């Protein structure tokens, strides 16, 4: 099959192929970087505004509208041209970066503006990922690597960036203002890639991208353009019936990971700054935790070639053990800082394994028709986003009622 596809691939110069891979990496990175900077830099953001008990509100605003925007995208926005949707995503990101920069400069009174900006970043990142994933599924396989690597390394890049910024340059508002350029370059890169698609250099130039299309008149038909079924109640029943366990598993993993790496990590880091020796590790503990956690995520996802299992409950039990250990650590502080890093690295490995195995089982399930696969992916991710929302609410409770500053 691969050899057959290679015969169909239109000729493209080596330079265009290399440039396309680089731009696809940048598109993946730019689409997720703002989201990642908020997630990994939340501790620094609230401390900059002297609002140490507000990290839960930051994450809550970031993920609060993801569920709504994903549903709206599937129901209403899916027919809008990709380039137009990406334009509005990039425009929204640029406005948000500028507003966050202003909030950092103005201080705690502008925190509500920052919260609205975080929500807008979350929505733009979700729509952008949907559009790009829809486009990428039509590409020849070698071009997928760039985008996947870009999204996969975005939080590592963000965590590294915050460590550097907080070590040498304390003006967070300048950092956010400079990221406006990333949104502009994102749109330019996407425009070039879409041009290559239309010319047939990267994939089928005749296929317009969708996840699945709502069409009540043809509810049980399959789109000849995308290979995906039109939305129907029959489809919804098949999706829920075959993916409810996978969705529950990933949602549980997301919830545990989010509380551990945001809620617990924030409290531990504040404790270190107050009572620990002043050094690089205690000063940048939260950012280092994020770095080790996302390093573990990447490794865990790559382990799918070695560790394939249908016993996902084992991964959840192990993650619950990590949750219990870090909850105790948050309360009584019994581990050295390097113990936190090792634990967070392990949390990341389990999280990556869970994510990879959930989608491996879904994509290889013979009980799910091929034309329902993408809809199943969206259902699982919507459930996962909802669990992060619950984790953010839990973090708010921890910060303000259980372990206050």
Coordinates of C-alpha atoms in Angstrom, one line a residue, residues 65 80 122 144 232 372:
X65 CA -14.3 26.9 27.0
X80 CA -15.7 27.2 7.2
X122 CA -7.4 27.7 25.0
X144 CA 3.0 13.9 9.8
X232 CA -26.2 10.7 13.3
X372 CA -16.3 6.6 12.9

